[in-house]
Amino acid sequence: MSAPSVSELREIALTQQEYERTVEILGRTPNRLELGMLGAMWSEHCSYKTSKPLLRQLPSAGSSVVLGPGENAGVIDLGGDLLCCFKIESHNHPSAIEPVQGAATGVGGILRDVFAMGARPVALLDAIRFGDPGEPLQRHRFARVVEGIGFYGNCIGVPTVGGETYFDESYAGNCLVNAMCVGIANRHQLVRAVAAGVGNPVLLVGADTGRDGIHGATFASVQLDDSAEERRPAVQVGNPFLEKCLLEACLELCGHEALIGLQDCGAAGLTSSCAEMAHRGGVGIELDVAKVSRRELGMTPYEVMLSESQERMVLVVARGREAEVQRVFDRWQLRSDVIGSVIAAPELRILDSGQEVGALPLEVLVDGFLERHPESRRPELVDRARLEEPLLLNPPWSPEESWLRLLRSPNCADPRWIFRQYDHQVGDDTVVGPGGDAAVLRFKGRSDGIAMTVDGAHRSAALYPFVGTEMAVAEALRNLAVVGAEPLAITNCLNFGDPDQPDVMWQLTEAVGGLAEAAGALAIPVVSGNVSLYNDFRGAGIPPTAVIGMVGRVQRPGTAPGMGFRNAGELVVLLGGLGATLTGSEYQRLAHGAVTGPMPQLDLAAEAATARAVWELVDRTILSSAHDLALGGLAVTLAECCVAGGVGAKVGLPLPPPPDPLPGWAHGALFGETAGGYLLSLPKANLPILQEVCALHRVEWDVIGEVGGEMVEVSGLASISLSVASSVTGEALPSLMARP
């Protein structure tokens, strides 16, 4: 075979240097099939060759960790016979060019990652980001992605219980679609993606193989440009009804002595699933593509090995028991083909009707890539931002007008338009569904349950990715705290631009460092995750966007108080601090269209102590409501509590104005987002218990007001009527999405 051209190498995401390395280590020129397999496995999407050196610093051990990074999903111990498996992954590029199927197959893929471990999926969450929804294209993408998420989750019968949606012009060219799945397994059903036992057969089960998704892994490892539409065939097509049958059949076999290993056939298709299973087991696999059932005529071995057709799984089963396993799939009306067997030689050997058409050593195919260390350089923008005056000098609107604009913003508005399209009660275990801080599910037959949340890096991460990512971890911790959950573990999806740009590599390095610092300081291990790079369009990258998924244990699922104020006359309490820094805030985005200002301050020790206090207060059932201060600051948080409960409130600030305040000082106090506090309400009779708990954990607290009335008021600074606040936030998204 002649040497491939630069354009041919680019198509399979191999560099000239990598091609020359393959020739050197193989001692021969690889054929086209072998090159395609190497391109897929060495792509950023599969190899993590740029991020892997950074990810090693993440803490992944803990008393509850059963399996950490390196498996299809992380696994934690819930006590007794229960395990929890969970992971988050991206499907950004496919969703940008085919929003419905891109989002739907992202959901389908993360579901397979979880049930491949032997866990039944019990919940889905999503984190999605788009450009300005006032633009028709962004509105279309957003609506279709929501449709795709709902379509797959609703049809397969797994509740979508939470998520995060954010709009900013910086995502206009490259939307983000991150899907998270949480599953529950009995301990004896846990299965790993490992091949073992020379002579044991390899089965491909589920959907027939087609040409959809070819080069999907390489597509996810390059920038988008004006030719993106030409890559539409790289987007897979999903069938949630078939996957439901596949899920049930696989779970029926998990724990069966005939099942040796189970792997999702996802990115890079049969190539990655077989190579990774064999490599983990220290063996090889030989397979014959002629034995793979297909839905299209004339498919080549190249197409069969690199197809990413959905709803397929690879199994290794005990020799002589193939028919026993296949009967299970027959009962679910699923195809199951014996396509190969485990061999002693540690290589992936490909046959076509018995004739060898390719063979690669697994140490080359799986681990032969070179880790990359692109130049990392802090951009000058960061240094300039540190020196700029906080944007408090010339506020464009009054505090009341700013408040209403924030409530009308799609980022702060009531998200009901989104989650009403999702079935969040299927399975009948959802105790707290979408719309609040975290979702809560119960376990049938047990008194405890789990909580889960997903949150993205603060906008300030565009300037300070280390602290911005730490803030995402802290926000997820607070989300769990208000429903009474103690955190167990983290999964993460790191979404960045082109790492060959020194400033982007600096962002990635800083963000991973911030995640490691926060997870270590809070003693929450990182057990799974995903890295999505090259989120660029026409050379412009997205801001650093680390998405944090977190799962925690709830001792009594029914004790979560909710975020809505309940009863007139109850006290409103601020737990933790309140600052006036507007760096990266939603107010700053709306009012000034910029990200600038001093670095936000974050005290992780204080975050941990305050969270422990809130867990205890929720567990002791003395609170009527609990909500953390986040997007929109104190003012928006207060309005959310009032609107959710249908009752007003009047509060004051716990800190006095400075001696010589800037004109926009009130805006900072009302709309600053960097304090890390909680807004609670409780009966006056319960105040001594709160005081006792806060003293025990050394947490600051202030009674700042009282529930009641028809107004939402921050004394001396701003007030709006409850009816207006409710109308503005409730109608914002529906009216926006009703536009042509």
XYZ file of C-alpha atoms in Angstrom:
740
model
C 0.000 0.000 0.000
C 1.304 3.464 -0.926
C 1.693 6.092 1.753
C -1.573 7.942 2.453
C -1.913 11.619 1.590
C -2.251 14.365 4.179
C -5.990 14.652 3.447
C -6.448 10.881 3.817
C -4.660 10.966 7.167
C -6.779 13.911 8.295
C -9.937 11.966 7.465
C -8.950 9.278 9.961
C -7.486 11.790 12.476
C -3.877 10.592 12.166
C -0.961 12.980 11.866
C 1.990 12.360 9.578
C 4.132 11.752 12.666
C 1.676 9.159 13.969
C 1.580 7.410 10.600
C 5.350 7.216 10.500
C 5.303 5.851 14.057
C 2.930 3.041 13.059
C 5.204 2.031 10.207
C 8.195 2.062 12.550
C 6.697 0.033 15.405
C 4.913 -2.448 13.106
C 7.928 -2.852 10.853
C 5.642 -2.650 7.829
C 3.125 -0.408 6.110
C -0.372 -0.877 7.587
C -3.177 -1.498 5.101
C -6.226 0.757 4.820
C -8.291 -1.232 7.323
C -5.494 -1.201 9.883
C -4.921 2.517 9.358
C -8.604 3.239 9.911
C -8.609 1.199 13.111
C -5.465 2.963 14.347
C -6.921 6.368 13.478
C -10.045 5.656 15.490
C -8.227 4.198 18.494
C -5.547 6.896 18.500
C -8.073 9.708 18.093
C -8.434 12.101 20.961
C -11.941 10.801 21.564
C -10.743 7.242 22.252
C -7.137 7.638 23.453
C -7.297 10.813 25.574
C -3.728 11.354 24.396
C -3.779 15.063 25.314
C -5.765 14.954 28.530
C -4.541 11.662 30.019
C -1.335 13.177 31.464
C -3.488 15.747 33.281
C -6.240 13.394 34.434
C -3.823 11.302 36.483
C -3.872 13.970 39.174
C -7.599 13.459 39.877
C -8.282 11.651 43.163
C -10.193 8.444 42.412
C -9.902 6.392 45.614
C -12.307 6.383 48.518
C -13.998 4.132 51.007
C -17.109 3.840 48.846
C -15.319 3.375 45.488
C -15.662 -0.094 43.946
C -14.402 0.707 40.433
C -12.899 3.988 39.308
C -11.831 5.419 35.935
C -11.023 2.970 33.137
C -14.310 1.067 33.112
C -17.497 1.831 31.198
C -18.761 3.664 34.290
C -17.630 4.372 37.829
C -19.045 2.180 40.593
C -19.653 3.104 44.226
C -20.917 1.107 47.182
C -24.331 2.004 48.580
C -24.198 -0.530 51.384
C -25.905 -3.863 51.646
C -26.189 -5.526 48.260
C -26.500 -2.318 46.200
C -23.968 -0.617 43.953
C -24.367 2.617 41.996
C -22.838 2.973 38.509
C -22.730 6.358 36.808
C -20.989 8.370 34.132
C -21.353 11.454 31.939
C -20.312 11.773 28.288
C -20.503 14.322 25.489
C -22.194 14.185 22.094
C -21.391 17.723 21.031
C -20.324 17.507 17.396
C -23.140 15.157 16.289
C -25.720 17.375 18.009
C -24.421 20.453 16.218
C -25.230 19.050 12.769
C -28.109 16.658 13.565
C -29.617 17.831 16.887
C -32.348 15.215 17.383
C -30.303 12.120 16.582
C -27.112 13.606 18.026
C -28.775 14.127 21.396
C -30.799 10.905 21.261
C -27.801 8.701 20.523
C -25.832 10.506 23.215
C -28.494 9.329 25.660
C -28.475 5.825 24.169
C -24.702 5.576 24.446
C -24.501 6.613 28.077
C -27.296 4.172 28.941
C -25.264 1.334 27.410
C -22.174 2.361 29.366
C -24.163 1.855 32.559
C -26.025 -1.368 31.799
C -22.786 -2.823 30.404
C -21.697 -2.865 34.059
C -24.717 -4.931 35.040
C -26.603 -1.919 36.422
C -30.188 -1.010 35.665
C -30.358 2.656 34.566
C -32.650 4.542 36.941
C -32.045 8.173 35.992
C -30.803 10.462 33.233
C -29.535 14.024 33.527
C -28.267 16.407 30.877
C -26.130 19.528 30.616
C -26.720 21.475 27.401
C -25.419 24.826 26.162
C -26.292 26.927 23.128
C -25.849 30.370 21.618
C -28.374 33.219 21.861
C -31.862 31.643 21.727
C -33.130 34.842 20.152
C -31.508 33.607 16.929
C -33.603 31.117 14.920
C -30.741 28.636 14.377
C -29.920 28.452 18.081
C -33.599 28.143 18.967
C -33.924 25.314 16.453
C -30.906 23.438 17.818
C -32.075 23.865 21.392
C -35.615 22.683 20.681
C -34.432 19.693 18.665
C -31.839 18.635 21.251
C -34.505 18.728 23.954
C -36.702 16.673 21.623
C -33.931 14.111 21.114
C -33.233 13.775 24.839
C -36.920 13.340 25.606
C -37.504 10.967 22.701
C -34.864 8.456 23.739
C -35.357 8.622 27.507
C -39.142 8.578 27.338
C -39.261 5.672 24.893
C -36.793 3.478 26.744
C -38.474 4.177 30.080
C -35.679 5.818 32.077
C -36.675 9.062 33.836
C -34.843 12.291 32.993
C -34.712 13.843 36.447
C -32.408 16.844 36.214
C -29.971 18.883 34.237
C -28.532 22.261 33.383
C -29.243 24.521 30.412
C -27.237 27.632 29.616
C -27.218 30.099 26.731
C -24.308 32.276 25.716
C -23.130 33.586 22.371
C -19.817 31.775 22.815
C -21.606 28.446 22.159
C -23.218 29.615 18.907
C -20.928 27.620 16.623
C -20.556 24.577 18.830
C -23.385 23.592 21.145
C -22.677 21.257 24.062
C -24.779 18.173 24.802
C -23.560 16.176 27.808
C -25.619 13.209 29.013
C -25.325 11.538 32.420
C -26.799 8.212 33.490
C -27.113 6.687 36.961
C -27.765 2.987 37.447
C -28.249 0.559 40.325
C -26.807 -2.966 40.440
C -26.908 -5.878 42.827
C -23.390 -6.726 43.883
C -23.403 -10.194 42.292
C -24.487 -8.747 38.935
C -21.500 -6.462 38.477
C -19.734 -7.313 35.213
C -16.596 -5.919 33.593
C -15.564 -5.333 29.986
C -12.852 -8.012 29.986
C -12.161 -10.852 27.567
C -10.733 -14.062 29.025
C -10.392 -17.771 28.271
C -8.731 -18.809 25.014
C -11.342 -20.360 22.757
C -14.286 -18.599 24.358
C -16.640 -17.227 21.690
C -17.242 -13.523 21.024
C -20.832 -12.477 20.299
C -22.184 -9.312 18.702
C -25.781 -8.742 19.799
C -28.493 -6.201 19.108
C -28.986 -4.140 15.974
C -27.654 -5.044 12.559
C -24.556 -3.137 11.483
C -24.902 -0.314 8.958
C -22.827 2.506 7.571
C -24.017 5.116 10.066
C -21.440 6.482 12.465
C -18.352 5.549 10.457
C -15.529 7.856 11.587
C -17.681 9.036 14.477
C -14.727 8.910 16.882
C -12.502 10.816 14.479
C -15.318 13.313 13.802
C -15.389 14.072 17.529
C -11.628 14.729 17.439
C -11.551 17.536 14.851
C -12.866 21.089 14.652
C -16.187 21.925 13.058
C -16.140 24.166 9.999
C -18.350 25.043 7.038
C -17.989 21.486 5.725
C -19.581 20.036 8.879
C -22.791 19.125 7.042
C -20.781 16.707 4.907
C -20.147 14.682 8.071
C -23.831 14.009 8.656
C -23.318 10.285 7.850
C -20.975 10.149 10.868
C -23.994 10.799 13.101
C -25.589 7.595 14.356
C -29.311 6.860 14.274
C -30.920 5.580 17.438
C -33.726 3.115 18.186
C -34.737 3.317 21.863
C -37.279 0.490 21.567
C -34.599 -1.922 20.389
C -32.264 -0.692 23.123
C -34.942 -1.388 25.735
C -34.957 -5.031 24.654
C -31.153 -5.078 24.586
C -31.017 -3.619 28.086
C -33.380 -6.221 29.518
C -31.614 -9.124 27.791
C -28.173 -8.011 29.000
C -29.365 -7.463 32.556
C -30.926 -10.914 32.536
C -27.504 -12.360 31.724
C -25.485 -10.257 34.184
C -24.466 -12.522 37.038
C -24.917 -15.599 34.843
C -21.898 -17.909 35.028
C -21.786 -18.224 31.234
C -21.114 -14.490 30.783
C -17.399 -13.641 30.899
C -17.376 -10.003 29.712
C -19.723 -7.350 28.343
C -18.900 -4.155 26.460
C -20.848 -1.396 24.751
C -20.121 -1.180 21.034
C -19.788 2.608 20.955
C -17.087 4.950 19.669
C -14.939 3.207 17.025
C -17.442 0.359 16.979
C -16.205 -3.224 16.931
C -12.604 -2.025 16.824
C -12.620 -0.382 20.231
C -14.978 -2.780 21.992
C -13.022 -5.911 21.014
C -9.571 -4.357 21.366
C -10.241 -2.890 24.804
C -11.852 -6.059 26.172
C -8.981 -8.210 24.972
C -6.290 -5.800 26.145
C -7.752 -5.630 29.653
C -7.720 -9.417 29.810
C -4.194 -9.864 28.430
C -5.494 -11.912 25.491
C -6.427 -11.324 21.859
C -9.552 -11.612 19.722
C -10.009 -12.990 16.241
C -13.224 -12.087 14.472
C -14.679 -12.641 11.025
C -16.560 -9.656 9.586
C -18.466 -11.988 7.254
C -20.330 -13.261 10.332
C -21.560 -9.770 11.274
C -25.225 -9.243 10.378
C -25.659 -6.135 8.246
C -28.522 -3.966 7.144
C -26.728 -2.671 4.038
C -25.278 -4.509 1.049
C -21.669 -4.395 -0.042
C -20.135 -3.290 3.238
C -16.361 -3.645 3.363
C -14.363 -4.912 6.368
C -13.318 -1.289 6.908
C -16.939 -0.186 7.205
C -17.927 -3.107 9.427
C -15.054 -2.567 11.857
C -15.540 1.206 12.144
C -19.332 1.463 12.004
C -20.843 3.007 15.117
C -24.357 1.721 14.517
C -26.250 2.021 17.758
C -27.823 -0.543 20.109
C -25.050 -3.149 19.838
C -23.111 -4.964 22.549
C -20.141 -7.323 22.461
C -20.084 -10.349 24.780
C -17.502 -12.966 25.638
C -19.191 -16.149 26.852
C -18.039 -19.546 28.078
C -17.228 -21.983 25.279
C -19.993 -24.483 24.698
C -22.641 -22.262 26.232
C -23.267 -20.019 23.235
C -26.701 -21.467 22.549
C -27.719 -20.989 26.166
C -26.858 -17.281 25.971
C -28.375 -16.844 22.520
C -31.703 -18.214 23.726
C -31.997 -15.195 26.023
C -31.547 -12.832 23.081
C -33.927 -14.893 20.958
C -36.591 -14.457 23.608
C -36.134 -10.687 23.346
C -36.234 -10.962 19.530
C -32.664 -9.730 19.220
C -30.044 -10.947 16.789
C -26.947 -12.531 18.325
C -24.063 -13.614 16.105
C -20.956 -15.549 17.091
C -18.415 -13.448 15.205
C -15.112 -14.662 16.658
C -13.241 -16.051 19.612
C -10.619 -15.256 22.218
C -7.068 -16.126 21.154
C -3.802 -16.325 23.107
C -1.838 -13.894 20.908
C -2.434 -10.334 22.208
C -3.683 -8.915 18.939
C -6.895 -8.010 17.147
C -7.052 -10.227 14.080
C -9.654 -9.499 11.394
C -10.860 -12.124 8.913
C -13.256 -11.880 5.989
C -14.804 -15.273 5.219
C -11.815 -16.932 6.831
C -9.149 -14.891 5.040
C -7.047 -12.531 7.138
C -7.502 -8.877 6.102
C -5.832 -7.146 9.042
C -4.051 -7.783 12.315
C -2.663 -5.368 14.888
C -0.911 -5.973 18.221
C -3.071 -4.653 21.036
C -0.165 -2.877 22.676
C 0.037 -0.831 19.461
C -3.673 -0.444 18.799
C -4.694 0.417 22.358
C -1.550 1.895 23.914
C 0.744 2.666 21.001
C -0.144 6.347 20.684
C 2.167 9.014 22.026
C 0.806 11.207 24.782
C 0.696 14.808 23.700
C 1.970 17.782 25.661
C 0.984 20.867 23.648
C 2.320 24.239 24.673
C 0.351 25.827 27.519
C 0.376 29.599 27.869
C -1.765 31.875 30.007
C -3.455 34.444 27.768
C -2.828 38.139 28.322
C -6.571 38.608 28.738
C -6.361 37.142 32.224
C -3.722 39.630 33.360
C -5.689 42.545 31.915
C -8.889 41.384 33.590
C -7.251 41.301 36.999
C -6.462 44.999 36.718
C -9.848 46.184 35.512
C -12.233 47.993 37.823
C -15.212 45.880 38.906
C -18.206 46.686 36.720
C -19.986 48.639 39.416
C -19.367 52.155 38.151
C -22.053 52.619 35.508
C -24.938 50.175 35.875
C -27.186 50.494 32.798
C -30.399 49.686 34.655
C -31.942 50.242 38.052
C -31.848 47.356 40.534
C -35.529 46.561 39.832
C -35.054 46.593 36.063
C -31.937 44.447 36.393
C -33.864 42.005 38.588
C -36.665 41.616 36.043
C -34.218 41.242 33.169
C -32.476 38.453 35.044
C -35.746 36.656 35.765
C -36.601 36.987 32.069
C -33.234 35.628 30.993
C -33.498 32.044 29.646
C -30.663 31.138 32.020
C -32.619 32.159 35.121
C -36.169 31.605 33.904
C -38.414 28.746 34.989
C -37.132 25.656 33.091
C -40.541 23.984 33.072
C -40.800 24.273 29.264
C -37.807 21.917 29.043
C -38.505 19.282 31.646
C -42.215 18.999 30.889
C -41.062 17.219 27.719
C -39.316 14.548 29.797
C -40.941 11.724 31.707
C -39.353 12.097 35.125
C -41.674 9.772 37.045
C -41.397 6.541 35.031
C -40.236 3.791 37.377
C -42.105 5.399 40.285
C -38.954 6.051 42.329
C -38.517 9.799 41.758
C -39.045 11.646 45.024
C -37.659 15.022 43.885
C -37.655 15.640 40.153
C -36.361 18.368 37.835
C -36.750 22.054 38.567
C -34.952 22.090 41.907
C -31.361 21.854 43.021
C -30.907 18.068 42.840
C -33.031 15.029 42.047
C -33.774 12.393 44.677
C -34.689 8.745 44.053
C -35.707 6.119 46.574
C -34.739 2.462 46.687
C -37.595 -0.008 46.777
C -37.382 -2.125 49.915
C -34.949 0.243 51.680
C -35.364 3.407 53.703
C -32.558 5.344 52.000
C -32.042 6.708 48.501
C -29.712 8.649 46.251
C -29.500 12.236 45.053
C -27.863 13.426 41.860
C -27.067 16.706 40.174
C -25.141 18.120 37.247
C -23.619 21.594 37.104
C -21.265 23.497 34.831
C -18.255 25.693 35.423
C -18.981 29.277 36.365
C -18.655 31.889 33.599
C -15.606 33.216 35.406
C -13.832 30.052 34.175
C -13.257 31.954 30.919
C -10.793 34.063 32.929
C -9.937 31.805 35.830
C -10.538 28.168 34.799
C -8.976 26.796 37.989
C -11.353 28.642 40.306
C -14.283 28.446 37.879
C -14.039 24.655 37.876
C -13.684 24.546 41.657
C -16.887 26.576 41.828
C -18.707 23.988 39.703
C -17.721 21.281 42.193
C -18.815 23.472 45.108
C -22.126 24.246 43.399
C -22.813 20.527 42.879
C -22.003 19.931 46.551
C -24.490 22.628 47.583
C -27.143 21.171 45.275
C -26.873 17.848 47.090
C -26.731 19.453 50.527
C -30.132 21.153 50.231
C -31.826 17.786 49.617
C -30.000 16.221 52.557
C -27.505 14.163 50.543
C -23.940 13.414 51.528
C -21.744 13.274 48.393
C -20.180 9.981 47.367
C -18.423 10.547 44.049
C -18.001 12.740 40.976
C -18.183 12.173 37.245
C -17.041 14.922 34.910
C -17.233 16.028 31.288
C -14.490 18.466 30.295
C -15.532 20.486 27.228
C -12.817 22.637 25.654
C -11.622 24.038 22.356
C -8.540 23.122 20.338
C -5.738 22.078 22.738
C -3.122 22.946 20.099
C -3.908 26.569 20.892
C -1.655 27.442 23.861
C -4.360 29.409 25.670
C -6.821 26.482 25.384
C -4.218 24.037 26.668
C -3.669 26.397 29.588
C -7.437 26.421 30.244
C -7.569 22.615 30.227
C -4.556 22.324 32.504
C -5.973 24.837 34.947
C -9.456 23.319 34.936
C -8.206 19.796 35.648
C -6.070 21.255 38.418
C -9.118 22.998 39.877
C -11.159 19.798 39.715
C -8.373 17.858 41.431
C -8.001 20.504 44.130
C -11.723 20.724 44.873
C -12.343 16.972 44.792
C -9.366 16.384 47.062
C -10.248 19.143 49.517
C -13.863 17.981 49.741
C -12.860 14.285 49.830
C -15.127 13.389 46.891
C -13.412 10.926 44.497
C -13.702 11.262 40.716
C -14.724 7.802 39.460
C -15.567 8.368 35.799
C -15.675 11.016 33.133
C -15.176 12.176 29.588
C -13.068 14.772 27.791
C -14.419 16.580 24.732
C -11.844 18.684 22.894
C -11.860 20.530 19.565
C -15.157 22.242 20.310
C -14.354 24.969 17.782
C -16.149 26.478 14.822
C -14.197 28.376 12.199
C -11.278 28.578 14.595
C -13.260 30.069 17.492
C -13.418 27.817 20.557
C -15.953 27.577 23.337
C -15.080 28.899 26.794
C -13.681 26.291 29.205
C -16.705 24.301 30.329
C -16.168 21.659 32.970
C -19.445 19.879 33.751
C -19.649 18.138 37.115
C -22.022 15.299 37.881
C -22.278 14.294 41.519
C -24.106 11.499 43.316
C -24.837 11.331 47.038
C -26.639 9.191 49.582
C -29.849 10.361 51.245
C -30.704 8.673 54.528
C -34.390 9.585 54.313
C -35.489 10.615 50.805
C -38.737 12.145 51.980
C -37.057 14.799 54.134
C -35.920 17.103 51.295
C -37.696 20.388 52.065
C -37.817 21.849 48.534
C -36.808 25.362 47.585
C -40.194 27.110 47.878
C -41.136 29.221 50.884
C -44.202 27.754 52.565
C -45.706 29.726 55.426
C -46.091 33.415 56.194
C -44.308 34.426 59.362
C -41.415 31.972 59.005
C -37.868 33.244 59.173
C -35.553 33.625 56.186
C -31.970 32.701 57.048
C -28.790 33.203 55.060
C -26.210 30.498 55.729
C -22.641 31.172 54.639
C -21.369 34.378 53.118
C -22.665 37.051 50.789
C -20.311 38.980 48.535
C -20.594 41.755 45.977
C -18.295 40.391 43.250
C -19.897 40.341 39.807
C -17.109 38.529 37.942
C -18.673 36.050 35.531
C -22.203 36.650 36.778
C -25.350 36.473 34.691
C -25.944 40.146 35.492
C -22.538 40.987 34.037
C -23.358 38.998 30.881
C -26.666 40.780 30.352
C -25.629 44.278 31.388
C -22.091 44.452 30.023
C -21.690 41.576 27.582
C -18.277 40.730 28.995
C -16.424 38.504 31.409
C -14.062 40.579 33.490
C -13.185 41.515 37.035
C -11.177 40.195 39.965
C -10.791 36.486 40.662
C -13.717 35.084 42.681
C -12.801 33.878 46.146
C -13.673 30.329 47.145
C -13.091 28.764 50.553
C -13.406 24.996 50.113
C -13.095 24.304 53.833
C -15.990 26.675 54.503
C -17.987 25.052 51.673
C -17.528 21.632 53.267
C -18.478 22.839 56.745
C -21.580 24.694 55.531
C -22.700 21.697 53.484
C -22.391 19.443 56.537
C -24.509 21.890 58.531
C -27.192 21.930 55.844
C -27.237 18.094 55.622
C -27.843 17.934 59.356
C -30.543 20.618 59.293
C -32.371 18.781 56.505
C -31.993 15.447 58.277
C -33.443 16.914 61.469
C -36.457 18.165 59.438
C -36.453 21.642 60.932
C -36.403 23.503 57.595
C -39.379 24.515 55.503
C -37.194 25.262 52.466
C -33.569 25.240 51.354
C -31.989 26.646 48.185
C -28.391 27.546 47.405
C -27.330 30.949 46.096
C -26.241 30.515 42.494
C -27.145 32.060 39.132
C -28.480 35.573 39.647
C -27.259 35.837 43.224
C -29.359 36.676 46.276
C -32.086 38.512 44.348
C -32.857 35.736 41.863
C -32.558 33.034 44.536
C -35.043 34.920 46.717
C -37.465 35.310 43.811
C -37.191 31.594 42.983
C -38.058 30.662 46.570
C -41.043 33.003 46.563
C -42.362 31.921 43.155
C -41.942 28.218 43.960
C -43.894 28.585 47.193
C -46.419 31.166 46.002
C -45.695 33.573 48.848
C -43.641 36.769 49.103
C -40.851 37.701 51.482
C -38.985 40.730 52.756
C -35.287 40.458 53.556
C -32.392 42.765 54.273
C -28.679 42.490 53.634
C -26.492 41.047 56.383
C -23.660 43.403 55.434
C -23.784 47.216 55.541
C -22.825 49.328 52.520
C -19.156 50.314 52.382
C -18.264 53.842 53.606
C -18.035 55.195 50.060
C -19.971 52.771 47.847
C -19.672 52.732 44.068
C -22.859 53.530 42.117
C -23.448 49.854 41.359
C -22.683 48.475 44.813
C -26.319 47.422 45.218
C -26.114 45.440 41.974
C -23.125 43.537 43.306
C -24.885 42.727 46.573
C -28.069 41.689 44.797
C -26.687 39.793 41.817
C -23.177 38.617 42.750
C -22.793 34.837 42.399
C -19.544 33.967 44.132
C -20.454 33.792 47.807
C -21.372 30.110 48.226
C -24.315 30.646 50.559
C -27.744 29.107 51.171
C -31.160 30.667 51.620
C -33.269 28.789 54.173
C -36.677 29.264 55.761
C -37.928 27.748 59.015
C -40.440 28.282 61.815
C -39.229 30.643 64.538
C -39.477 27.833 67.086
C -36.762 25.917 65.229
C -34.212 28.722 65.334
C -32.400 27.382 68.455
C -31.727 24.082 66.662
C -30.296 25.925 63.660
C -28.138 27.999 65.993
C -26.873 24.837 67.700
C -26.024 23.092 64.405
C -24.283 26.136 62.962
C -22.234 26.571 66.121
C -21.211 22.911 65.995
C -19.959 23.276 62.406
C -18.696 26.856 62.883
C -20.882 28.221 60.123
C -21.957 31.854 59.760
C -25.678 32.522 59.693
C -28.016 35.513 59.754
C -31.757 35.925 60.062
C -32.279 38.345 57.183
C -36.061 38.505 56.868
C -39.481 36.930 57.004
C -41.791 35.063 54.669
C -45.115 36.692 53.804
C -46.933 39.269 51.708
C -47.314 39.847 47.995
C -43.930 41.442 47.397
C -40.413 40.115 46.919
C -38.233 42.723 48.594
C -34.633 43.322 49.539
C -35.097 46.167 51.999
C -33.693 49.487 50.884
C -32.429 48.181 47.548
C -35.194 46.747 45.352
C -38.635 45.186 45.365
C -40.931 43.560 42.802
C -44.388 42.081 43.135
C -44.695 38.324 43.455
C -47.228 38.179 40.612
C -44.889 40.029 38.240
C -41.918 37.868 39.220
C -43.967 34.710 38.685
C -45.294 35.875 35.329
C -41.934 37.067 34.023
C -39.966 33.931 34.900
C -42.767 31.529 33.973
C -43.462 32.975 30.532
C -39.891 33.688 29.450
C -39.010 30.366 27.815
C -42.465 29.512 26.383
C -42.776 32.924 24.717
C -39.238 32.716 23.384
C -39.790 29.254 21.930
C -43.097 30.309 20.361
C -41.245 32.601 17.975
C -41.095 31.423 14.354
